[in-house]
């Protein structure tokens, strides 16, 4: 599927563009926004490299990584990723939003867009995500989307000079419904 462009009531999930570097930096460069992610704040140069890699991936004939912009009224306010696993029926999602948008339902809307991309557009059978055990907001978002907590991967990631566990959530295609949060906003 190229180009990706899916919209909900308040958000659009679309391909990254060269003009998105500064917007991505406002998300990935913000220590609060990445506090629970697997990496420390990114520099402008690193954000530019992410955008460039995403644009290259978007041109591939067989695409396994969808690194996308989350836009609100045409402004990048977050980033989302869907990566197809080795077994192409399954994919992992990841997402981040600017902290000034937290607590307003945007995370739930964003996850529904990722699930729609995976299930309705790509025909996947299983979508999963891993979160920091301390990230209760991400837990609520994934549970609200119908994702089931599968368990803990111990010492999953080495980040910020320490090992971190991850909590895995997943949803299957026949568990996902289009009566999602995006329609209730």
JSON list of C-alpha atoms in Angstrom, two decimals:
[
{"chain": "A", "resi": 1, "resn": "UNK", "atom": "CA", "xyz": [0.00, 0.00, 0.00]},
{"chain": "A", "resi": 2, "resn": "UNK", "atom": "CA", "xyz": [1.55, 3.27, -1.09]},
{"chain": "A", "resi": 3, "resn": "UNK", "atom": "CA", "xyz": [1.08, 5.98, -0.20]},
{"chain": "A", "resi": 4, "resn": "UNK", "atom": "CA", "xyz": [-0.47, 5.45, 3.23]},
{"chain": "A", "resi": 5, "resn": "UNK", "atom": "CA", "xyz": [-3.07, 8.03, 4.15]},
{"chain": "A", "resi": 6, "resn": "UNK", "atom": "CA", "xyz": [-5.76, 7.10, 6.64]},
{"chain": "A", "resi": 7, "resn": "UNK", "atom": "CA", "xyz": [-7.85, 9.56, 8.61]},
{"chain": "A", "resi": 8, "resn": "UNK", "atom": "CA", "xyz": [-10.00, 9.48, 11.73]},
{"chain": "A", "resi": 9, "resn": "UNK", "atom": "CA", "xyz": [-12.06, 12.25, 13.30]},
{"chain": "A", "resi": 10, "resn": "UNK", "atom": "CA", "xyz": [-9.01, 14.28, 14.35]},
{"chain": "A", "resi": 11, "resn": "UNK", "atom": "CA", "xyz": [-5.87, 12.60, 13.01]},
{"chain": "A", "resi": 12, "resn": "UNK", "atom": "CA", "xyz": [-4.29, 11.56, 9.74]},
{"chain": "A", "resi": 13, "resn": "UNK", "atom": "CA", "xyz": [-1.75, 8.76, 9.42]},
{"chain": "A", "resi": 14, "resn": "UNK", "atom": "CA", "xyz": [0.40, 9.51, 6.38]},
{"chain": "A", "resi": 15, "resn": "UNK", "atom": "CA", "xyz": [3.83, 9.08, 4.85]},
{"chain": "A", "resi": 16, "resn": "UNK", "atom": "CA", "xyz": [6.68, 11.14, 6.28]},
{"chain": "A", "resi": 17, "resn": "UNK", "atom": "CA", "xyz": [7.90, 14.06, 4.15]},
{"chain": "A", "resi": 18, "resn": "UNK", "atom": "CA", "xyz": [11.15, 16.06, 4.13]},
{"chain": "A", "resi": 19, "resn": "UNK", "atom": "CA", "xyz": [9.24, 18.97, 5.73]},
{"chain": "A", "resi": 20, "resn": "UNK", "atom": "CA", "xyz": [8.40, 16.79, 8.77]},
{"chain": "A", "resi": 21, "resn": "UNK", "atom": "CA", "xyz": [11.89, 16.81, 10.34]},
{"chain": "A", "resi": 22, "resn": "UNK", "atom": "CA", "xyz": [11.22, 19.66, 12.77]},
{"chain": "A", "resi": 23, "resn": "UNK", "atom": "CA", "xyz": [7.82, 18.26, 13.73]},
{"chain": "A", "resi": 24, "resn": "UNK", "atom": "CA", "xyz": [9.37, 14.84, 14.36]},
{"chain": "A", "resi": 25, "resn": "UNK", "atom": "CA", "xyz": [12.07, 16.50, 16.47]},
{"chain": "A", "resi": 26, "resn": "UNK", "atom": "CA", "xyz": [9.33, 18.04, 18.66]},
{"chain": "A", "resi": 27, "resn": "UNK", "atom": "CA", "xyz": [8.21, 14.48, 19.41]},
{"chain": "A", "resi": 28, "resn": "UNK", "atom": "CA", "xyz": [11.36, 12.34, 19.33]},
{"chain": "A", "resi": 29, "resn": "UNK", "atom": "CA", "xyz": [13.57, 15.10, 20.72]},
{"chain": "A", "resi": 30, "resn": "UNK", "atom": "CA", "xyz": [11.34, 15.67, 23.75]},
{"chain": "A", "resi": 31, "resn": "UNK", "atom": "CA", "xyz": [12.59, 13.78, 26.85]},
{"chain": "A", "resi": 32, "resn": "UNK", "atom": "CA", "xyz": [9.04, 13.46, 28.22]},
{"chain": "A", "resi": 33, "resn": "UNK", "atom": "CA", "xyz": [7.64, 12.12, 24.92]},
{"chain": "A", "resi": 34, "resn": "UNK", "atom": "CA", "xyz": [10.27, 9.35, 24.73]},
{"chain": "A", "resi": 35, "resn": "UNK", "atom": "CA", "xyz": [10.52, 8.62, 28.47]},
{"chain": "A", "resi": 36, "resn": "UNK", "atom": "CA", "xyz": [8.95, 5.15, 28.07]},
{"chain": "A", "resi": 37, "resn": "UNK", "atom": "CA", "xyz": [10.31, 4.39, 24.59]},
{"chain": "A", "resi": 38, "resn": "UNK", "atom": "CA", "xyz": [13.32, 2.22, 23.78]},
{"chain": "A", "resi": 39, "resn": "UNK", "atom": "CA", "xyz": [15.54, 5.19, 22.90]},
{"chain": "A", "resi": 40, "resn": "UNK", "atom": "CA", "xyz": [16.73, 8.47, 24.37]},
{"chain": "A", "resi": 41, "resn": "UNK", "atom": "CA", "xyz": [15.80, 11.83, 22.79]},
{"chain": "A", "resi": 42, "resn": "UNK", "atom": "CA", "xyz": [16.84, 12.13, 19.15]},
{"chain": "A", "resi": 43, "resn": "UNK", "atom": "CA", "xyz": [18.75, 14.98, 17.56]},
{"chain": "A", "resi": 44, "resn": "UNK", "atom": "CA", "xyz": [17.60, 16.90, 14.50]},
{"chain": "A", "resi": 45, "resn": "UNK", "atom": "CA", "xyz": [20.14, 14.97, 12.42]},
{"chain": "A", "resi": 46, "resn": "UNK", "atom": "CA", "xyz": [18.76, 11.65, 13.70]},
{"chain": "A", "resi": 47, "resn": "UNK", "atom": "CA", "xyz": [15.19, 12.77, 12.95]},
{"chain": "A", "resi": 48, "resn": "UNK", "atom": "CA", "xyz": [16.25, 13.74, 9.42]},
{"chain": "A", "resi": 49, "resn": "UNK", "atom": "CA", "xyz": [17.75, 10.26, 8.98]},
{"chain": "A", "resi": 50, "resn": "UNK", "atom": "CA", "xyz": [14.50, 8.65, 10.21]},
{"chain": "A", "resi": 51, "resn": "UNK", "atom": "CA", "xyz": [12.49, 10.67, 7.69]},
{"chain": "A", "resi": 52, "resn": "UNK", "atom": "CA", "xyz": [14.89, 9.79, 4.88]},
{"chain": "A", "resi": 53, "resn": "UNK", "atom": "CA", "xyz": [14.79, 6.06, 5.74]},
{"chain": "A", "resi": 54, "resn": "UNK", "atom": "CA", "xyz": [10.99, 6.15, 5.93]},
{"chain": "A", "resi": 55, "resn": "UNK", "atom": "CA", "xyz": [10.77, 7.75, 2.50]},
{"chain": "A", "resi": 56, "resn": "UNK", "atom": "CA", "xyz": [13.10, 5.08, 1.09]},
{"chain": "A", "resi": 57, "resn": "UNK", "atom": "CA", "xyz": [11.04, 2.29, 2.70]},
{"chain": "A", "resi": 58, "resn": "UNK", "atom": "CA", "xyz": [7.86, 3.81, 1.26]},
{"chain": "A", "resi": 59, "resn": "UNK", "atom": "CA", "xyz": [9.22, 3.33, -2.26]},
{"chain": "A", "resi": 60, "resn": "UNK", "atom": "CA", "xyz": [10.02, -0.38, -1.84]},
{"chain": "A", "resi": 61, "resn": "UNK", "atom": "CA", "xyz": [8.00, -2.77, -3.96]},
{"chain": "A", "resi": 62, "resn": "UNK", "atom": "CA", "xyz": [7.67, -5.15, -1.02]},
{"chain": "A", "resi": 63, "resn": "UNK", "atom": "CA", "xyz": [7.34, -3.07, 2.11]},
{"chain": "A", "resi": 64, "resn": "UNK", "atom": "CA", "xyz": [7.80, -4.40, 5.63]},
{"chain": "A", "resi": 65, "resn": "UNK", "atom": "CA", "xyz": [8.22, -1.16, 7.61]},
{"chain": "A", "resi": 66, "resn": "UNK", "atom": "CA", "xyz": [5.70, 1.67, 7.70]},
{"chain": "A", "resi": 67, "resn": "UNK", "atom": "CA", "xyz": [7.22, 4.62, 9.57]},
{"chain": "A", "resi": 68, "resn": "UNK", "atom": "CA", "xyz": [4.50, 7.25, 9.40]},
{"chain": "A", "resi": 69, "resn": "UNK", "atom": "CA", "xyz": [3.59, 10.77, 10.43]},
{"chain": "A", "resi": 70, "resn": "UNK", "atom": "CA", "xyz": [0.66, 11.41, 12.74]},
{"chain": "A", "resi": 71, "resn": "UNK", "atom": "CA", "xyz": [-0.82, 14.73, 11.65]},
{"chain": "A", "resi": 72, "resn": "UNK", "atom": "CA", "xyz": [-3.47, 16.94, 13.19]},
{"chain": "A", "resi": 73, "resn": "UNK", "atom": "CA", "xyz": [-4.71, 19.71, 10.91]},
{"chain": "A", "resi": 74, "resn": "UNK", "atom": "CA", "xyz": [-1.68, 19.07, 8.64]},
{"chain": "A", "resi": 75, "resn": "UNK", "atom": "CA", "xyz": [0.83, 19.51, 11.52]},
{"chain": "A", "resi": 76, "resn": "UNK", "atom": "CA", "xyz": [2.96, 16.51, 12.56]},
{"chain": "A", "resi": 77, "resn": "UNK", "atom": "CA", "xyz": [2.08, 15.77, 16.20]},
{"chain": "A", "resi": 78, "resn": "UNK", "atom": "CA", "xyz": [3.36, 12.22, 16.49]},
{"chain": "A", "resi": 79, "resn": "UNK", "atom": "CA", "xyz": [4.98, 9.24, 14.86]},
{"chain": "A", "resi": 80, "resn": "UNK", "atom": "CA", "xyz": [3.73, 5.71, 14.28]},
{"chain": "A", "resi": 81, "resn": "UNK", "atom": "CA", "xyz": [5.38, 2.55, 13.10]},
{"chain": "A", "resi": 82, "resn": "UNK", "atom": "CA", "xyz": [4.04, -0.75, 11.84]},
{"chain": "A", "resi": 83, "resn": "UNK", "atom": "CA", "xyz": [6.69, -3.38, 11.12]},
{"chain": "A", "resi": 84, "resn": "UNK", "atom": "CA", "xyz": [5.67, -6.66, 9.50]},
{"chain": "A", "resi": 85, "resn": "UNK", "atom": "CA", "xyz": [7.24, -9.66, 11.26]},
{"chain": "A", "resi": 86, "resn": "UNK", "atom": "CA", "xyz": [9.22, -12.43, 9.55]},
{"chain": "A", "resi": 87, "resn": "UNK", "atom": "CA", "xyz": [5.97, -14.37, 9.43]},
{"chain": "A", "resi": 88, "resn": "UNK", "atom": "CA", "xyz": [4.07, -11.89, 7.25]},
{"chain": "A", "resi": 89, "resn": "UNK", "atom": "CA", "xyz": [0.72, -12.45, 8.92]},
{"chain": "A", "resi": 90, "resn": "UNK", "atom": "CA", "xyz": [1.80, -10.45, 11.97]},
{"chain": "A", "resi": 91, "resn": "UNK", "atom": "CA", "xyz": [3.20, -6.98, 12.71]},
{"chain": "A", "resi": 92, "resn": "UNK", "atom": "CA", "xyz": [4.41, -4.90, 15.64]},
{"chain": "A", "resi": 93, "resn": "UNK", "atom": "CA", "xyz": [3.17, -1.36, 16.22]},
{"chain": "A", "resi": 94, "resn": "UNK", "atom": "CA", "xyz": [4.76, 1.55, 18.04]},
{"chain": "A", "resi": 95, "resn": "UNK", "atom": "CA", "xyz": [3.61, 5.11, 18.54]},
{"chain": "A", "resi": 96, "resn": "UNK", "atom": "CA", "xyz": [4.47, 8.43, 20.18]},
{"chain": "A", "resi": 97, "resn": "UNK", "atom": "CA", "xyz": [2.62, 11.72, 20.52]},
{"chain": "A", "resi": 98, "resn": "UNK", "atom": "CA", "xyz": [3.62, 15.18, 21.71]},
{"chain": "A", "resi": 99, "resn": "UNK", "atom": "CA", "xyz": [2.99, 15.38, 25.48]},
{"chain": "A", "resi": 100, "resn": "UNK", "atom": "CA", "xyz": [0.69, 18.40, 25.11]},
{"chain": "A", "resi": 101, "resn": "UNK", "atom": "CA", "xyz": [-1.81, 16.06, 23.41]},
{"chain": "A", "resi": 102, "resn": "UNK", "atom": "CA", "xyz": [-1.75, 13.34, 26.07]},
{"chain": "A", "resi": 103, "resn": "UNK", "atom": "CA", "xyz": [-4.95, 12.54, 27.92]},
{"chain": "A", "resi": 104, "resn": "UNK", "atom": "CA", "xyz": [-7.28, 13.72, 25.14]},
{"chain": "A", "resi": 105, "resn": "UNK", "atom": "CA", "xyz": [-7.97, 10.43, 23.35]},
{"chain": "A", "resi": 106, "resn": "UNK", "atom": "CA", "xyz": [-5.48, 10.96, 20.53]},
{"chain": "A", "resi": 107, "resn": "UNK", "atom": "CA", "xyz": [-3.52, 7.82, 21.48]},
{"chain": "A", "resi": 108, "resn": "UNK", "atom": "CA", "xyz": [-6.64, 5.68, 21.14]},
{"chain": "A", "resi": 109, "resn": "UNK", "atom": "CA", "xyz": [-7.45, 7.28, 17.81]},
{"chain": "A", "resi": 110, "resn": "UNK", "atom": "CA", "xyz": [-3.90, 6.68, 16.60]},
{"chain": "A", "resi": 111, "resn": "UNK", "atom": "CA", "xyz": [-3.87, 3.00, 17.60]},
{"chain": "A", "resi": 112, "resn": "UNK", "atom": "CA", "xyz": [-7.18, 2.48, 15.79]},
{"chain": "A", "resi": 113, "resn": "UNK", "atom": "CA", "xyz": [-5.61, 3.96, 12.64]},
{"chain": "A", "resi": 114, "resn": "UNK", "atom": "CA", "xyz": [-2.66, 1.55, 12.98]},
{"chain": "A", "resi": 115, "resn": "UNK", "atom": "CA", "xyz": [-5.04, -1.39, 13.45]},
{"chain": "A", "resi": 116, "resn": "UNK", "atom": "CA", "xyz": [-7.04, -0.30, 10.41]},
{"chain": "A", "resi": 117, "resn": "UNK", "atom": "CA", "xyz": [-3.83, -0.10, 8.37]},
{"chain": "A", "resi": 118, "resn": "UNK", "atom": "CA", "xyz": [-2.76, -3.56, 9.49]},
{"chain": "A", "resi": 119, "resn": "UNK", "atom": "CA", "xyz": [-6.06, -5.39, 9.28]},
{"chain": "A", "resi": 120, "resn": "UNK", "atom": "CA", "xyz": [-8.18, -3.61, 6.67]},
{"chain": "A", "resi": 121, "resn": "UNK", "atom": "CA", "xyz": [-5.44, -2.44, 4.31]},
{"chain": "A", "resi": 122, "resn": "UNK", "atom": "CA", "xyz": [-2.65, -5.02, 4.70]},
{"chain": "A", "resi": 123, "resn": "UNK", "atom": "CA", "xyz": [-4.72, -8.10, 5.57]},
{"chain": "A", "resi": 124, "resn": "UNK", "atom": "CA", "xyz": [-2.71, -9.01, 8.68]},
{"chain": "A", "resi": 125, "resn": "UNK", "atom": "CA", "xyz": [-3.97, -11.63, 11.13]},
{"chain": "A", "resi": 126, "resn": "UNK", "atom": "CA", "xyz": [-2.22, -10.42, 14.32]},
{"chain": "A", "resi": 127, "resn": "UNK", "atom": "CA", "xyz": [-0.92, -7.05, 15.54]},
{"chain": "A", "resi": 128, "resn": "UNK", "atom": "CA", "xyz": [1.10, -6.63, 18.70]},
{"chain": "A", "resi": 129, "resn": "UNK", "atom": "CA", "xyz": [2.85, -3.93, 20.65]},
{"chain": "A", "resi": 130, "resn": "UNK", "atom": "CA", "xyz": [5.33, -3.87, 23.52]},
{"chain": "A", "resi": 131, "resn": "UNK", "atom": "CA", "xyz": [5.36, -1.21, 26.23]},
{"chain": "A", "resi": 132, "resn": "UNK", "atom": "CA", "xyz": [7.37, -0.26, 29.27]},
{"chain": "A", "resi": 133, "resn": "UNK", "atom": "CA", "xyz": [5.82, -1.71, 32.44]},
{"chain": "A", "resi": 134, "resn": "UNK", "atom": "CA", "xyz": [5.65, 1.86, 33.81]},
{"chain": "A", "resi": 135, "resn": "UNK", "atom": "CA", "xyz": [3.74, 3.22, 30.80]},
{"chain": "A", "resi": 136, "resn": "UNK", "atom": "CA", "xyz": [0.20, 3.01, 32.13]},
{"chain": "A", "resi": 137, "resn": "UNK", "atom": "CA", "xyz": [-1.15, 5.41, 29.49]},
{"chain": "A", "resi": 138, "resn": "UNK", "atom": "CA", "xyz": [0.01, 3.07, 26.72]},
{"chain": "A", "resi": 139, "resn": "UNK", "atom": "CA", "xyz": [-1.51, 0.16, 28.61]},
{"chain": "A", "resi": 140, "resn": "UNK", "atom": "CA", "xyz": [-4.90, 1.93, 28.74]},
{"chain": "A", "resi": 141, "resn": "UNK", "atom": "CA", "xyz": [-4.72, 2.84, 25.04]},
{"chain": "A", "resi": 142, "resn": "UNK", "atom": "CA", "xyz": [-3.97, -0.71, 23.93]},
{"chain": "A", "resi": 143, "resn": "UNK", "atom": "CA", "xyz": [-6.59, -2.26, 26.21]},
{"chain": "A", "resi": 144, "resn": "UNK", "atom": "CA", "xyz": [-9.19, 0.28, 25.00]},
{"chain": "A", "resi": 145, "resn": "UNK", "atom": "CA", "xyz": [-8.36, -0.78, 21.42]},
{"chain": "A", "resi": 146, "resn": "UNK", "atom": "CA", "xyz": [-9.24, -4.37, 22.30]},
{"chain": "A", "resi": 147, "resn": "UNK", "atom": "CA", "xyz": [-5.66, -5.58, 22.61]},
{"chain": "A", "resi": 148, "resn": "UNK", "atom": "CA", "xyz": [-5.05, -8.34, 25.16]},
{"chain": "A", "resi": 149, "resn": "UNK", "atom": "CA", "xyz": [-2.09, -8.31, 27.54]},
{"chain": "A", "resi": 150, "resn": "UNK", "atom": "CA", "xyz": [-0.07, -11.41, 26.69]},
{"chain": "A", "resi": 151, "resn": "UNK", "atom": "CA", "xyz": [2.68, -11.14, 29.25]},
{"chain": "A", "resi": 152, "resn": "UNK", "atom": "CA", "xyz": [6.09, -9.80, 30.19]},
{"chain": "A", "resi": 153, "resn": "UNK", "atom": "CA", "xyz": [9.33, -10.20, 28.26]},
{"chain": "A", "resi": 154, "resn": "UNK", "atom": "CA", "xyz": [12.00, -10.01, 30.95]},
{"chain": "A", "resi": 155, "resn": "UNK", "atom": "CA", "xyz": [15.16, -8.00, 30.22]},
{"chain": "A", "resi": 156, "resn": "UNK", "atom": "CA", "xyz": [13.81, -7.29, 26.76]},
{"chain": "A", "resi": 157, "resn": "UNK", "atom": "CA", "xyz": [15.68, -4.04, 26.04]},
{"chain": "A", "resi": 158, "resn": "UNK", "atom": "CA", "xyz": [18.93, -2.42, 27.06]},
{"chain": "A", "resi": 159, "resn": "UNK", "atom": "CA", "xyz": [18.04, 1.26, 27.28]},
{"chain": "A", "resi": 160, "resn": "UNK", "atom": "CA", "xyz": [19.24, 4.20, 29.37]},
{"chain": "A", "resi": 161, "resn": "UNK", "atom": "CA", "xyz": [22.09, 2.07, 30.75]},
{"chain": "A", "resi": 162, "resn": "UNK", "atom": "CA", "xyz": [19.80, -0.59, 32.20]},
{"chain": "A", "resi": 163, "resn": "UNK", "atom": "CA", "xyz": [17.77, -3.61, 31.22]},
{"chain": "A", "resi": 164, "resn": "UNK", "atom": "CA", "xyz": [14.06, -3.03, 30.82]},
{"chain": "A", "resi": 165, "resn": "UNK", "atom": "CA", "xyz": [11.22, -5.51, 30.70]},
{"chain": "A", "resi": 166, "resn": "UNK", "atom": "CA", "xyz": [8.42, -5.11, 28.16]},
{"chain": "A", "resi": 167, "resn": "UNK", "atom": "CA", "xyz": [4.73, -5.92, 28.46]},
{"chain": "A", "resi": 168, "resn": "UNK", "atom": "CA", "xyz": [3.26, -7.34, 25.23]},
{"chain": "A", "resi": 169, "resn": "UNK", "atom": "CA", "xyz": [-0.30, -6.70, 24.04]},
{"chain": "A", "resi": 170, "resn": "UNK", "atom": "CA", "xyz": [-1.90, -8.13, 20.89]},
{"chain": "A", "resi": 171, "resn": "UNK", "atom": "CA", "xyz": [-5.10, -8.29, 18.92]},
{"chain": "A", "resi": 172, "resn": "UNK", "atom": "CA", "xyz": [-6.24, -10.70, 16.21]},
{"chain": "A", "resi": 173, "resn": "UNK", "atom": "CA", "xyz": [-8.07, -9.73, 13.05]},
{"chain": "A", "resi": 174, "resn": "UNK", "atom": "CA", "xyz": [-11.31, -11.38, 14.15]},
{"chain": "A", "resi": 175, "resn": "UNK", "atom": "CA", "xyz": [-11.18, -9.52, 17.49]},
{"chain": "A", "resi": 176, "resn": "UNK", "atom": "CA", "xyz": [-10.85, -6.09, 15.89]},
{"chain": "A", "resi": 177, "resn": "UNK", "atom": "CA", "xyz": [-14.00, -4.16, 15.07]},
{"chain": "A", "resi": 178, "resn": "UNK", "atom": "CA", "xyz": [-14.54, -1.01, 13.09]},
{"chain": "A", "resi": 179, "resn": "UNK", "atom": "CA", "xyz": [-16.79, 0.24, 15.94]},
{"chain": "A", "resi": 180, "resn": "UNK", "atom": "CA", "xyz": [-13.68, 1.89, 17.29]},
{"chain": "A", "resi": 181, "resn": "UNK", "atom": "CA", "xyz": [-12.82, 4.87, 19.44]},
{"chain": "A", "resi": 182, "resn": "UNK", "atom": "CA", "xyz": [-12.35, 7.01, 16.31]},
{"chain": "A", "resi": 183, "resn": "UNK", "atom": "CA", "xyz": [-16.07, 6.87, 15.62]},
{"chain": "A", "resi": 184, "resn": "UNK", "atom": "CA", "xyz": [-17.00, 7.76, 19.21]},
{"chain": "A", "resi": 185, "resn": "UNK", "atom": "CA", "xyz": [-14.96, 10.97, 19.43]}
]
